[in-house]
């Protein structure tokens, strides 16, 4: 039976088609989910893709976090469903309370668009089992509000519990605390990161095919359940 992974579209989403292509490349079926429908269509996992949901009004991801579909995502995630938030999706997961902390304006107040080397810090999540710990992967980064921030207590907890999943291998171009590029929930089923793995699934069109590992990992996690 083919695994089914949902990809949400909000008004202003830009990367849902790319995320669906990555899902399909991994061997799973990509299922389109609409922001205004409180229906996950029986999917096995969910991707909350990047873009500018609802125009990034208020705070990035704040309005999207209250969309009908997100109510279902929150319930499913708390029940163990794998959920991946990419860029704006990471912001949405933080606003929805599925991940701690927040994403603020980049350190130099500029939009950053370039390929970045990330170090894989945690291979025990639903989205990183295909990687080796310490591996460096090349993934595009494109965001204006990607600086990860949290209280000192939260940062200490994330670091102590091994919940930093990805870290910039060099200097964090957005000024993220401790160079954090991605984190996970306590159970490792929910992962959020600012760089875009869906744009690195084919060495012919991207800087690498390193991003495909996240989607293959998710496929493994739902098939093995």
C-alpha positions as a LaTeX table, in Angstrom:
\begin{tabular}{lrrr}
\hline
Residue & $x$ (\AA) & $y$ (\AA) & $z$ (\AA) \\
\hline
Unk1 & 0.00 & 0.00 & 0.00 \\
Unk2 & 1.40 & 3.40 & $-1.03$ \\
Unk3 & 1.99 & 5.90 & 1.76 \\
Unk4 & 0.03 & 9.13 & 1.39 \\
Unk5 & 1.61 & 12.42 & 2.45 \\
Unk6 & $-0.51$ & 15.58 & 2.52 \\
Unk7 & 0.80 & 18.96 & 1.37 \\
Unk8 & $-1.15$ & 22.01 & 2.55 \\
Unk9 & $-1.91$ & 25.04 & 0.39 \\
Unk10 & $-2.68$ & 28.38 & 2.06 \\
Unk11 & $-3.33$ & 31.67 & 0.26 \\
Unk12 & 0.22 & 32.85 & $-0.48$ \\
Unk13 & 1.85 & 29.41 & $-0.39$ \\
Unk14 & 4.64 & 29.21 & $-2.97$ \\
Unk15 & 6.28 & 25.84 & $-2.57$ \\
Unk16 & 3.42 & 23.37 & $-2.36$ \\
Unk17 & 4.02 & 22.06 & $-5.89$ \\
Unk18 & 7.72 & 21.59 & $-5.17$ \\
Unk19 & 6.91 & 19.80 & $-1.91$ \\
Unk20 & 4.43 & 17.53 & $-3.71$ \\
Unk21 & 7.09 & 16.74 & $-6.31$ \\
Unk22 & 9.51 & 15.80 & $-3.53$ \\
Unk23 & 6.90 & 13.55 & $-1.92$ \\
Unk24 & 6.26 & 11.83 & $-5.24$ \\
Unk25 & 10.00 & 11.44 & $-5.89$ \\
Unk26 & 10.30 & 9.60 & $-2.56$ \\
Unk27 & 7.73 & 7.05 & $-3.72$ \\
Unk28 & 4.76 & 8.28 & $-1.70$ \\
Unk29 & 1.49 & 9.70 & $-3.01$ \\
Unk30 & 1.20 & 13.47 & $-2.63$ \\
Unk31 & $-2.25$ & 14.54 & $-1.45$ \\
Unk32 & $-3.32$ & 18.18 & $-1.78$ \\
Unk33 & $-4.83$ & 19.67 & 1.39 \\
Unk34 & $-6.69$ & 23.00 & 1.40 \\
Unk35 & $-6.30$ & 25.52 & 4.24 \\
Unk36 & $-10.05$ & 26.02 & 4.68 \\
Unk37 & $-10.96$ & 22.32 & 4.85 \\
Unk38 & $-10.76$ & 20.59 & 8.23 \\
Unk39 & $-9.97$ & 17.30 & 6.51 \\
Unk40 & $-6.62$ & 15.52 & 6.25 \\
Unk41 & $-8.07$ & 12.97 & 3.79 \\
Unk42 & $-6.62$ & 10.03 & 5.69 \\
Unk43 & $-2.96$ & 10.89 & 4.99 \\
Unk44 & $-0.08$ & 9.27 & 6.84 \\
Unk45 & 2.03 & 12.43 & 7.21 \\
Unk46 & 1.77 & 16.15 & 6.46 \\
Unk47 & 4.08 & 18.76 & 4.94 \\
Unk48 & 3.41 & 22.42 & 5.75 \\
Unk49 & 5.31 & 24.11 & 2.90 \\
Unk50 & 6.96 & 27.48 & 2.45 \\
Unk51 & 5.67 & 30.75 & 1.08 \\
Unk52 & 3.92 & 33.77 & 2.50 \\
Unk53 & 0.70 & 32.39 & 3.97 \\
Unk54 & $-1.99$ & 35.05 & 4.20 \\
Unk55 & 0.61 & 37.59 & 3.04 \\
Unk56 & 2.59 & 37.21 & 6.29 \\
Unk57 & 0.28 & 39.74 & 7.93 \\
Unk58 & 0.47 & 40.07 & 11.74 \\
Unk59 & 3.38 & 37.67 & 12.34 \\
Unk60 & 4.59 & 35.16 & 9.77 \\
Unk61 & 2.43 & 32.05 & 10.14 \\
Unk62 & 0.15 & 33.52 & 12.80 \\
Unk63 & $-3.03$ & 33.55 & 10.71 \\
Unk64 & $-2.26$ & 30.22 & 9.03 \\
Unk65 & $-1.84$ & 28.55 & 12.42 \\
Unk66 & $-5.56$ & 29.14 & 13.03 \\
Unk67 & $-6.77$ & 27.79 & 9.67 \\
Unk68 & $-9.29$ & 24.92 & 9.83 \\
Unk69 & $-6.82$ & 22.41 & 8.40 \\
Unk70 & $-4.29$ & 23.24 & 11.12 \\
Unk71 & $-6.71$ & 22.21 & 13.83 \\
Unk72 & $-6.63$ & 18.73 & 12.32 \\
Unk73 & $-2.85$ & 18.83 & 11.90 \\
Unk74 & $-2.38$ & 19.75 & 15.56 \\
Unk75 & $-4.60$ & 16.87 & 16.68 \\
Unk76 & $-2.90$ & 14.40 & 14.34 \\
Unk77 & 0.60 & 15.56 & 15.34 \\
Unk78 & $-0.20$ & 15.13 & 19.01 \\
Unk79 & $-1.30$ & 11.60 & 18.12 \\
Unk80 & 2.08 & 10.85 & 16.53 \\
Unk81 & 1.60 & 11.72 & 12.86 \\
Unk82 & 4.83 & 12.93 & 11.21 \\
Unk83 & 4.63 & 16.64 & 10.29 \\
Unk84 & 7.27 & 18.68 & 8.49 \\
Unk85 & 7.24 & 22.48 & 8.42 \\
Unk86 & 9.47 & 24.13 & 5.84 \\
Unk87 & 10.33 & 27.86 & 6.10 \\
Unk88 & 6.89 & 29.50 & 6.45 \\
Unk89 & 5.71 & 26.06 & 7.52 \\
Unk90 & 8.25 & 26.14 & 10.36 \\
Unk91 & 6.87 & 29.53 & 11.38 \\
Unk92 & 3.34 & 28.11 & 11.29 \\
Unk93 & 4.27 & 25.13 & 13.48 \\
Unk94 & 5.82 & 27.47 & 16.05 \\
Unk95 & 2.75 & 29.72 & 16.01 \\
Unk96 & 0.52 & 26.64 & 16.40 \\
Unk97 & 2.45 & 25.52 & 19.48 \\
Unk98 & 3.71 & 22.29 & 17.91 \\
Unk99 & 7.30 & 23.53 & 18.14 \\
Unk100 & 8.80 & 25.96 & 20.67 \\
Unk101 & 10.33 & 29.34 & 19.96 \\
Unk102 & 9.75 & 31.81 & 17.15 \\
Unk103 & 11.28 & 33.04 & 13.90 \\
Unk104 & 12.25 & 36.72 & 13.67 \\
Unk105 & 13.74 & 39.06 & 11.12 \\
Unk106 & 17.15 & 38.04 & 9.82 \\
Unk107 & 20.13 & 39.49 & 11.66 \\
Unk108 & 20.96 & 42.04 & 8.96 \\
Unk109 & 17.31 & 42.73 & 8.09 \\
Unk110 & 17.84 & 41.37 & 4.57 \\
Unk111 & 16.15 & 38.56 & 2.67 \\
Unk112 & 18.67 & 35.73 & 2.30 \\
Unk113 & 18.55 & 33.51 & $-0.80$ \\
Unk114 & 21.46 & 31.13 & $-1.24$ \\
Unk115 & 22.54 & 27.52 & $-0.85$ \\
Unk116 & 23.65 & 26.62 & 2.66 \\
Unk117 & 25.50 & 23.69 & 4.18 \\
Unk118 & 23.63 & 22.19 & 7.12 \\
Unk119 & 24.92 & 19.69 & 9.64 \\
Unk120 & 22.55 & 16.89 & 10.60 \\
Unk121 & 22.50 & 16.78 & 14.40 \\
Unk122 & 19.71 & 14.29 & 15.06 \\
Unk123 & 18.93 & 11.21 & 12.97 \\
Unk124 & 16.29 & 9.88 & 15.35 \\
Unk125 & 13.35 & 11.88 & 13.99 \\
Unk126 & 10.66 & 10.77 & 11.57 \\
Unk127 & 12.24 & 13.01 & 8.92 \\
Unk128 & 15.99 & 12.33 & 9.33 \\
Unk129 & 16.51 & 8.58 & 9.71 \\
Unk130 & 18.10 & 8.30 & 6.24 \\
Unk131 & 20.99 & 10.59 & 7.23 \\
Unk132 & 24.13 & 9.90 & 9.21 \\
Unk133 & 24.68 & 12.01 & 12.30 \\
Unk134 & 27.15 & 14.78 & 11.55 \\
Unk135 & 26.56 & 14.59 & 7.80 \\
Unk136 & 26.62 & 17.90 & 5.96 \\
Unk137 & 23.94 & 18.51 & 3.34 \\
Unk138 & 23.54 & 21.33 & 0.83 \\
Unk139 & 20.07 & 22.90 & 0.91 \\
Unk140 & 18.72 & 26.24 & $-0.43$ \\
Unk141 & 17.74 & 28.90 & 2.10 \\
Unk142 & 15.35 & 31.71 & 1.13 \\
Unk143 & 13.75 & 33.73 & 3.87 \\
Unk144 & 13.55 & 37.18 & 5.42 \\
Unk145 & 12.35 & 36.07 & 8.85 \\
Unk146 & 14.33 & 32.94 & 9.57 \\
Unk147 & 16.26 & 33.83 & 12.71 \\
Unk148 & 15.35 & 31.18 & 15.27 \\
Unk149 & 14.84 & 32.59 & 18.76 \\
Unk150 & 13.67 & 31.19 & 22.07 \\
Unk151 & 14.18 & 31.79 & 25.77 \\
Unk152 & 17.51 & 30.72 & 27.25 \\
Unk153 & 15.65 & 27.97 & 29.11 \\
Unk154 & 14.09 & 26.64 & 25.91 \\
Unk155 & 17.40 & 26.70 & 24.05 \\
Unk156 & 19.06 & 24.83 & 26.90 \\
Unk157 & 16.27 & 22.25 & 26.83 \\
Unk158 & 16.46 & 21.79 & 23.05 \\
Unk159 & 20.22 & 21.37 & 23.17 \\
Unk160 & 20.13 & 19.10 & 26.20 \\
Unk161 & 17.46 & 16.83 & 24.74 \\
Unk162 & 19.11 & 16.63 & 21.32 \\
Unk163 & 16.19 & 18.35 & 19.64 \\
Unk164 & 18.28 & 20.55 & 17.40 \\
Unk165 & 17.90 & 18.59 & 14.16 \\
Unk166 & 19.80 & 20.81 & 11.71 \\
Unk167 & 22.46 & 23.42 & 12.35 \\
Unk168 & 24.17 & 25.77 & 9.90 \\
Unk169 & 27.61 & 24.27 & 9.25 \\
Unk170 & 29.13 & 27.75 & 9.02 \\
Unk171 & 27.99 & 31.12 & 10.25 \\
Unk172 & 24.18 & 31.33 & 10.40 \\
Unk173 & 23.32 & 33.92 & 7.73 \\
Unk174 & 20.14 & 34.87 & 9.56 \\
Unk175 & 21.63 & 35.10 & 13.07 \\
Unk176 & 19.76 & 32.11 & 14.48 \\
Unk177 & 20.58 & 31.28 & 18.09 \\
Unk178 & 23.34 & 28.65 & 18.24 \\
Unk179 & 23.20 & 28.40 & 14.45 \\
Unk180 & 19.94 & 26.47 & 14.69 \\
Unk181 & 18.38 & 25.70 & 11.29 \\
Unk182 & 15.79 & 23.13 & 12.40 \\
Unk183 & 14.31 & 21.56 & 15.52 \\
Unk184 & 11.91 & 18.78 & 16.47 \\
Unk185 & 9.18 & 17.97 & 18.94 \\
Unk186 & 9.83 & 15.89 & 22.05 \\
Unk187 & 8.82 & 12.68 & 20.27 \\
Unk188 & 10.75 & 13.52 & 17.09 \\
Unk189 & 7.66 & 13.26 & 14.90 \\
Unk190 & 7.32 & 17.00 & 14.17 \\
Unk191 & 10.25 & 18.75 & 12.50 \\
Unk192 & 10.59 & 22.35 & 11.36 \\
Unk193 & 13.45 & 23.90 & 9.40 \\
Unk194 & 14.04 & 27.15 & 7.52 \\
Unk195 & 15.99 & 25.84 & 4.49 \\
Unk196 & 14.08 & 24.16 & 1.66 \\
Unk197 & 14.80 & 20.44 & 1.18 \\
Unk198 & 12.12 & 20.23 & $-1.53$ \\
Unk199 & 14.40 & 22.34 & $-3.73$ \\
Unk200 & 17.24 & 19.84 & $-3.36$ \\
Unk201 & 15.83 & 16.55 & $-4.60$ \\
Unk202 & 17.61 & 16.36 & $-7.96$ \\
Unk203 & 21.26 & 17.20 & $-8.59$ \\
Unk204 & 20.31 & 18.34 & $-12.10$ \\
Unk205 & 17.94 & 21.11 & $-10.94$ \\
Unk206 & 19.11 & 21.83 & $-7.40$ \\
Unk207 & 22.42 & 22.29 & $-5.64$ \\
Unk208 & 22.20 & 18.62 & $-4.59$ \\
Unk209 & 19.71 & 15.82 & $-4.01$ \\
Unk210 & 20.38 & 15.89 & $-0.26$ \\
Unk211 & 16.88 & 17.12 & 0.58 \\
Unk212 & 15.29 & 13.93 & $-0.69$ \\
Unk213 & 16.52 & 12.21 & 2.47 \\
Unk214 & 13.87 & 13.95 & 4.55 \\
Unk215 & 11.04 & 12.62 & 2.41 \\
Unk216 & 12.51 & 9.12 & 2.20 \\
Unk217 & 12.85 & 9.14 & 5.99 \\
Unk218 & 9.17 & 10.05 & 6.37 \\
Unk219 & 8.22 & 7.27 & 3.99 \\
Unk220 & 10.20 & 4.81 & 6.12 \\
Unk221 & 8.55 & 6.09 & 9.29 \\
Unk222 & 4.98 & 5.59 & 8.08 \\
Unk223 & 5.61 & 2.31 & 6.27 \\
Unk224 & 7.25 & 0.77 & 9.35 \\
Unk225 & 4.32 & 1.71 & 11.65 \\
\hline
\end{tabular}
